[in-house]
N, CA, C and O atoms as a printed pandas DataFrame, in Angstrom:
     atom_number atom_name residue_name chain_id  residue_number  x_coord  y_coord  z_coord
0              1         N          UNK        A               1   46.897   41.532   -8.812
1              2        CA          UNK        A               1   46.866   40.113   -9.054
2              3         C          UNK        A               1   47.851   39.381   -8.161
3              4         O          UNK        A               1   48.480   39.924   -7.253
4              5         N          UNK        A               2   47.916   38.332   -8.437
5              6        CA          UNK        A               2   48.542   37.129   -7.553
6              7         C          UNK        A               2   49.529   36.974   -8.220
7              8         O          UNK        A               2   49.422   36.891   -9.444
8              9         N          UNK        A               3   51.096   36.869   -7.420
9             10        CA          UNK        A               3   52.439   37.172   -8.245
10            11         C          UNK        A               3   53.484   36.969   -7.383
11            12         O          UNK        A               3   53.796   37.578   -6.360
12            13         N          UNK        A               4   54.109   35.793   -8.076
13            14        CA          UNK        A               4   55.461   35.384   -6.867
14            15         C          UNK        A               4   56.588   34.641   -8.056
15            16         O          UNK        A               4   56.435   34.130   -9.165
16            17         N          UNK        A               5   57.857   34.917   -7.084
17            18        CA          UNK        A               5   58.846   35.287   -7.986
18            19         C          UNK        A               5   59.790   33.701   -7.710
19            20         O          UNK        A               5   59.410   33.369   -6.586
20            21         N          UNK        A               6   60.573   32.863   -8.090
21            22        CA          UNK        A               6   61.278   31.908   -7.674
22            23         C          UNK        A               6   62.870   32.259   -7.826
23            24         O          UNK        A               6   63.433   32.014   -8.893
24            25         N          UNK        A               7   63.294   32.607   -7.171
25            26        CA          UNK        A               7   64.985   32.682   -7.529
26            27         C          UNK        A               7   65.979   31.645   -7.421
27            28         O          UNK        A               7   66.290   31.342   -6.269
28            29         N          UNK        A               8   66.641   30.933   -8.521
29            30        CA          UNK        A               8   67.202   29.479   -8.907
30            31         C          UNK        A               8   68.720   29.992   -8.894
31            32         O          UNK        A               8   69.203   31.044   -9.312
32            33         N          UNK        A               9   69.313   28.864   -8.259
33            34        CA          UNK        A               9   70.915   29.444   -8.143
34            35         C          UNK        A               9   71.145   29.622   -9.719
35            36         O          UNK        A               9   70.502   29.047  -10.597
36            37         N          UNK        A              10   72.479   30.788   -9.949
37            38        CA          UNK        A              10   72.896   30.834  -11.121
38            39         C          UNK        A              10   73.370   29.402  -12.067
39            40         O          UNK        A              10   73.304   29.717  -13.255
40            41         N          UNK        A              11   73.640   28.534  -11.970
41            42        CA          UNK        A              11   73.848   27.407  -12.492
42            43         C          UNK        A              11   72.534   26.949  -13.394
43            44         O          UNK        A              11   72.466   26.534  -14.551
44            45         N          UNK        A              12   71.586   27.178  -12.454
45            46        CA          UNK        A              12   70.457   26.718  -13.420
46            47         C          UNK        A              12   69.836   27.834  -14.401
47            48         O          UNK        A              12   69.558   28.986  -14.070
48            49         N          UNK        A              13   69.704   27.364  -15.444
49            50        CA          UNK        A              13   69.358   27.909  -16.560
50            51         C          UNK        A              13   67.778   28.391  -16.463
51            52         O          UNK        A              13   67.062   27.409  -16.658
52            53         N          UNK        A              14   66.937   29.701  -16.203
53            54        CA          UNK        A              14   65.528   29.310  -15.946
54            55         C          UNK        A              14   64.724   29.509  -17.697
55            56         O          UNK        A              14   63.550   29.317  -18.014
56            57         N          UNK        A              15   65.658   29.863  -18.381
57            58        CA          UNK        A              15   65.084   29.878  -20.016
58            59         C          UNK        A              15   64.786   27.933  -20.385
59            60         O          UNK        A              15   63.807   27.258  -20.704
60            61         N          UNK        A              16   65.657   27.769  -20.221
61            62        CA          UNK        A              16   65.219   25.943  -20.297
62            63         C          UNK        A              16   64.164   25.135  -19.186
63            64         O          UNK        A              16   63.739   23.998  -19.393
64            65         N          UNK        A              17   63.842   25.931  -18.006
65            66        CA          UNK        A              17   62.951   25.500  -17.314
66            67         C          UNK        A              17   61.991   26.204  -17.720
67            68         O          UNK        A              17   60.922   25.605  -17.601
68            69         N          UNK        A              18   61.876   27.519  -18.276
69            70        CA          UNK        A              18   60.268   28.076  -18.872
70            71         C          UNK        A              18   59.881   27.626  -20.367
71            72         O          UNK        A              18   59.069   28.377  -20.908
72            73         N          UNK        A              19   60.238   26.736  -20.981
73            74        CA          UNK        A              19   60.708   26.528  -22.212
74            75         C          UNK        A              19   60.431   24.962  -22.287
75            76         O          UNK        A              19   60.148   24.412  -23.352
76            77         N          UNK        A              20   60.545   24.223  -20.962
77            78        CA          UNK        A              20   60.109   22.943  -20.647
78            79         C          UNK        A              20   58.961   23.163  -19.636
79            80         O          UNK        A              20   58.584   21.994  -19.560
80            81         N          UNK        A              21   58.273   23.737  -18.938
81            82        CA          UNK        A              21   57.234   24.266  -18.446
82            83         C          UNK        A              21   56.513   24.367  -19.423
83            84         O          UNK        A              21   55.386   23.877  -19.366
84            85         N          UNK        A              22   56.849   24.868  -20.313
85            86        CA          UNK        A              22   55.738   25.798  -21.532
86            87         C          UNK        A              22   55.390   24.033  -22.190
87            88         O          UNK        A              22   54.211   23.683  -22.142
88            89         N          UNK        A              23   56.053   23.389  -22.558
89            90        CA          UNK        A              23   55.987   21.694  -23.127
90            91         C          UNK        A              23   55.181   20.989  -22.377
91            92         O          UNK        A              23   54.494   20.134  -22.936
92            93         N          UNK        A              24   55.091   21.149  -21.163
93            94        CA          UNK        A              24   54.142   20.727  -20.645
94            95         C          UNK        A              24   52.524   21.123  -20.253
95            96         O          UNK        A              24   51.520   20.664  -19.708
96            97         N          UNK        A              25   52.979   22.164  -20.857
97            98        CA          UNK        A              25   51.191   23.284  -20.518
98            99         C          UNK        A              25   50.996   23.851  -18.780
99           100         O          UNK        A              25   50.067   23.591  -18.016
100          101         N          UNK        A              26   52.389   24.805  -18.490
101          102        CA          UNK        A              26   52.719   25.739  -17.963
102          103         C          UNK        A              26   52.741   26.850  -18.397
103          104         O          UNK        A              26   53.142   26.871  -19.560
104          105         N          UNK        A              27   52.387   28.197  -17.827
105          106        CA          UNK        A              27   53.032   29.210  -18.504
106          107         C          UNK        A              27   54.054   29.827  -17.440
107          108         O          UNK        A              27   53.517   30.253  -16.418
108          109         N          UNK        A              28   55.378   29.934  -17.520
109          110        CA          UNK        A              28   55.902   31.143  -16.473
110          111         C          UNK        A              28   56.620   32.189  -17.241
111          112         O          UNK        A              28   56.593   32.174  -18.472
112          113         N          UNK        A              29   57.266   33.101  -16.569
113          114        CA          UNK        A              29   58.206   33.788  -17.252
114          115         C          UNK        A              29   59.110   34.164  -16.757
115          116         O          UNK        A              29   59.007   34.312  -15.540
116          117         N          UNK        A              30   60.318   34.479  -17.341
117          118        CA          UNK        A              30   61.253   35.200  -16.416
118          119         C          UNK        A              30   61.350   36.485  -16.034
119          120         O          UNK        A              30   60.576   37.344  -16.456
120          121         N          UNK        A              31   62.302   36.722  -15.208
121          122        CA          UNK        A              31   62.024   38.069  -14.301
122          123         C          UNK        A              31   63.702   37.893  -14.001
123          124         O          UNK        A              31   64.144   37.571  -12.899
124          125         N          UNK        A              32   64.295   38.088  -14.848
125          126        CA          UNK        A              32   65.853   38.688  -14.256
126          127         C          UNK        A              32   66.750   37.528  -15.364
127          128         O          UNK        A              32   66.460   37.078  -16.472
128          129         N          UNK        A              33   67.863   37.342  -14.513
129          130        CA          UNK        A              33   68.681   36.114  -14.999
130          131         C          UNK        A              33   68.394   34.702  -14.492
131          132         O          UNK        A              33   68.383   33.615  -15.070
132          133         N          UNK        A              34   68.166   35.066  -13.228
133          134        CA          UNK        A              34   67.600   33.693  -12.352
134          135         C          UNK        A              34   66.424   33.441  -11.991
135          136         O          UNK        A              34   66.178   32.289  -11.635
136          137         N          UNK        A              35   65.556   34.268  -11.982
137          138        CA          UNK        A              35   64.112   34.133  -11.556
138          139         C          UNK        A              35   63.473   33.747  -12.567
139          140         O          UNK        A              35   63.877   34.056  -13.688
140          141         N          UNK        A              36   62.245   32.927  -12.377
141          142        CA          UNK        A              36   60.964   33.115  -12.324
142          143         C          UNK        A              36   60.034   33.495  -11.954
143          144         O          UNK        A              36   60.001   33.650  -10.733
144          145         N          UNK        A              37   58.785   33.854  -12.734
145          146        CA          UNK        A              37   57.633   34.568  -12.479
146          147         C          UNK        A              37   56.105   34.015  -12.689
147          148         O          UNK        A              37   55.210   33.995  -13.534
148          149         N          UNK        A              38   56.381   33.611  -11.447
149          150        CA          UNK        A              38   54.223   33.015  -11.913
150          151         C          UNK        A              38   53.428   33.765  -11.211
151          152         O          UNK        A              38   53.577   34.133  -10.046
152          153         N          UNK        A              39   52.325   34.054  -12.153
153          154        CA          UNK        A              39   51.030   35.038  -11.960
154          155         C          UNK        A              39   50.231   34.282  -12.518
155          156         O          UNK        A              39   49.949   34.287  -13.716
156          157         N          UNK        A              40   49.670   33.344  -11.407
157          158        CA          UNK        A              40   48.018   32.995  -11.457
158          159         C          UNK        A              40   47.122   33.721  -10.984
159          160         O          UNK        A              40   47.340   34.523  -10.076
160          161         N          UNK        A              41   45.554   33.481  -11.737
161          162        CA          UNK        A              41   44.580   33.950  -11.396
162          163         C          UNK        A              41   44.337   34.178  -10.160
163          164         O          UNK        A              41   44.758   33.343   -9.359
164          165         N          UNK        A              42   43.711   35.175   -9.727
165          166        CA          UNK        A              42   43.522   35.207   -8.267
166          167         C          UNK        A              42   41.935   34.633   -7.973
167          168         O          UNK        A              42   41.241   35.182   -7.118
168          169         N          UNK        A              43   41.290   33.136   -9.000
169          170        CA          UNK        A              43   40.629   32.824   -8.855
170          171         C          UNK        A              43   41.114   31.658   -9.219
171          172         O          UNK        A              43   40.416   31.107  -10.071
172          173         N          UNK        A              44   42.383   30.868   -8.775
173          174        CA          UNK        A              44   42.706   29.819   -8.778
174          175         C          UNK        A              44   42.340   29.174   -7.616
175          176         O          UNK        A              44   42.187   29.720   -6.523
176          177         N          UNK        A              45   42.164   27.675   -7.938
177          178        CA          UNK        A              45   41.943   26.841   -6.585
178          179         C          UNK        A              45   42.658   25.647   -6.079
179          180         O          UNK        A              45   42.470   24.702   -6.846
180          181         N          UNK        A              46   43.080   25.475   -5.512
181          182        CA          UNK        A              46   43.559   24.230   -4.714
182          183         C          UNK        A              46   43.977   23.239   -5.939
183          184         O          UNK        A              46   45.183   23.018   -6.053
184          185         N          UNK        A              47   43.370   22.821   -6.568
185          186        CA          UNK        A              47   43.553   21.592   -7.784
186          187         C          UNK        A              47   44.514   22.179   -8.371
187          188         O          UNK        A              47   45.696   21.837   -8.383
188          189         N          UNK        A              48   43.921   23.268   -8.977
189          190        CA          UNK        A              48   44.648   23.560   -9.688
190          191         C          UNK        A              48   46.481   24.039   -9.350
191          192         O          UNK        A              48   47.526   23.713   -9.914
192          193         N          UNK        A              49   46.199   24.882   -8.247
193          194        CA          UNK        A              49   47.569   25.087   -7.864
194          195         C          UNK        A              49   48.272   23.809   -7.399
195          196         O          UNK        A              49   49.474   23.715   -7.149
196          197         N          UNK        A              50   47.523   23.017   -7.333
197          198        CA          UNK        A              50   48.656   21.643   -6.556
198          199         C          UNK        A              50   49.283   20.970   -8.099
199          200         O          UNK        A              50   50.331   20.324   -8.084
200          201         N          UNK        A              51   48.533   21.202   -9.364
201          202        CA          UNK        A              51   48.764   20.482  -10.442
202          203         C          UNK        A              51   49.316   21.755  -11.420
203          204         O          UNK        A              51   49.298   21.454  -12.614
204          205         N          UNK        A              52   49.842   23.229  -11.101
205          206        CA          UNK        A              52   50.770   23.806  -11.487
206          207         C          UNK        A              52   51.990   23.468  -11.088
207          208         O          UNK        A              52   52.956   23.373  -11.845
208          209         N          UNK        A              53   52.013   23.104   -8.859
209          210        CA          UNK        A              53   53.186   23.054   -8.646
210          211         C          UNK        A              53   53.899   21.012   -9.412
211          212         O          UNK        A              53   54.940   20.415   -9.686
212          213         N          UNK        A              54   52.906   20.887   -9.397
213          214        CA          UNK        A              54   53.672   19.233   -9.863
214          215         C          UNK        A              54   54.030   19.860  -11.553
215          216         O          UNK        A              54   55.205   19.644  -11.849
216          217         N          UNK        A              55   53.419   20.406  -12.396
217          218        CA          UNK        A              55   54.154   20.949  -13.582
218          219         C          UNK        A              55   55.386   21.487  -13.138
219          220         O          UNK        A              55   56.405   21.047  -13.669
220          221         N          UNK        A              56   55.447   22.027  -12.595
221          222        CA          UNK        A              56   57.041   22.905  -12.521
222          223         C          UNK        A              56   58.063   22.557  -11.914
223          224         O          UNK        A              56   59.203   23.022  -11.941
224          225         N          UNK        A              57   57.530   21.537  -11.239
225          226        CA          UNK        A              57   58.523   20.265  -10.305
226          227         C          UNK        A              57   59.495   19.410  -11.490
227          228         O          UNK        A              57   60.705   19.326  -11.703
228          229         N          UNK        A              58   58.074   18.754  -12.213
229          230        CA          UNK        A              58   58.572   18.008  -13.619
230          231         C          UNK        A              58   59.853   18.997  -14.402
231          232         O          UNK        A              58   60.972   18.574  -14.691
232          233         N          UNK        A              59   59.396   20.243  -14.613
233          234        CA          UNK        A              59   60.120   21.121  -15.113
234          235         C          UNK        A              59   61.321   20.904  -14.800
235          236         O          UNK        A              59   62.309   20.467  -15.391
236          237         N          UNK        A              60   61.003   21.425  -13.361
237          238        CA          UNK        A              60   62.477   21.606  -12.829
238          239         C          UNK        A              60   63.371   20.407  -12.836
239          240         O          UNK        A              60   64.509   20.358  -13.305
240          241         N          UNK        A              61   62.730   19.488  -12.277
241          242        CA          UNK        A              61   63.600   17.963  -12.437
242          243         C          UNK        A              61   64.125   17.889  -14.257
243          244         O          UNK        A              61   65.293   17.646  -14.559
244          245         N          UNK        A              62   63.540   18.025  -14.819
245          246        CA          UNK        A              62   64.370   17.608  -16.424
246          247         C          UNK        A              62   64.900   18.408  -16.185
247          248         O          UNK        A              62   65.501   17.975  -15.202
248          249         N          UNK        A              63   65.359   19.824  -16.362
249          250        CA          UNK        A              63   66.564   20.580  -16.633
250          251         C          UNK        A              63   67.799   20.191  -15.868
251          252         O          UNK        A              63   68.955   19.973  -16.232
252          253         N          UNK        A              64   66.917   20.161  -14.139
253          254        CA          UNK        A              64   68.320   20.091  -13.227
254          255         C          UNK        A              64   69.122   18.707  -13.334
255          256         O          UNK        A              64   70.315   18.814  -13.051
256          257         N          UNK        A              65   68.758   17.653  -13.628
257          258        CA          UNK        A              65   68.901   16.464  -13.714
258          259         C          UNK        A              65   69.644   15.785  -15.141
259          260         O          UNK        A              65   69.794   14.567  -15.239
């Protein structure tokens, strides 16, 4: 499957960014202390991945902010 990892400096918390992801109708998960882990379908398309990455943007902006 399709599987990529995000590594966030230690400062940021990624339990409060998967946790506010998930609030918005994201799913990710973590993968360490700092990472994230998204595994989309490997029958995702364009829309859709452009309107995961604006979910996780949102994400990320509330926590880091």
């Amino acid at each position: 499957g399709l599987m990529m990892g995000i590594d966030l400096v230690p400062e940021v918390a990624s339990g409060e960014i998967i946790q506010k992801a998930m609030s918005l109708g994201l799913l990710i998960v973590r993968a360490g202390d700092n990472t994230i882990r998204l595994v989309p379908p490997l029958t995702i398309n364009e829309e859709e991945l452009k309107c995961a990455i604006s979910l996780l943007d949102q994400a990320m902006d509330a926590c880091i902010h």
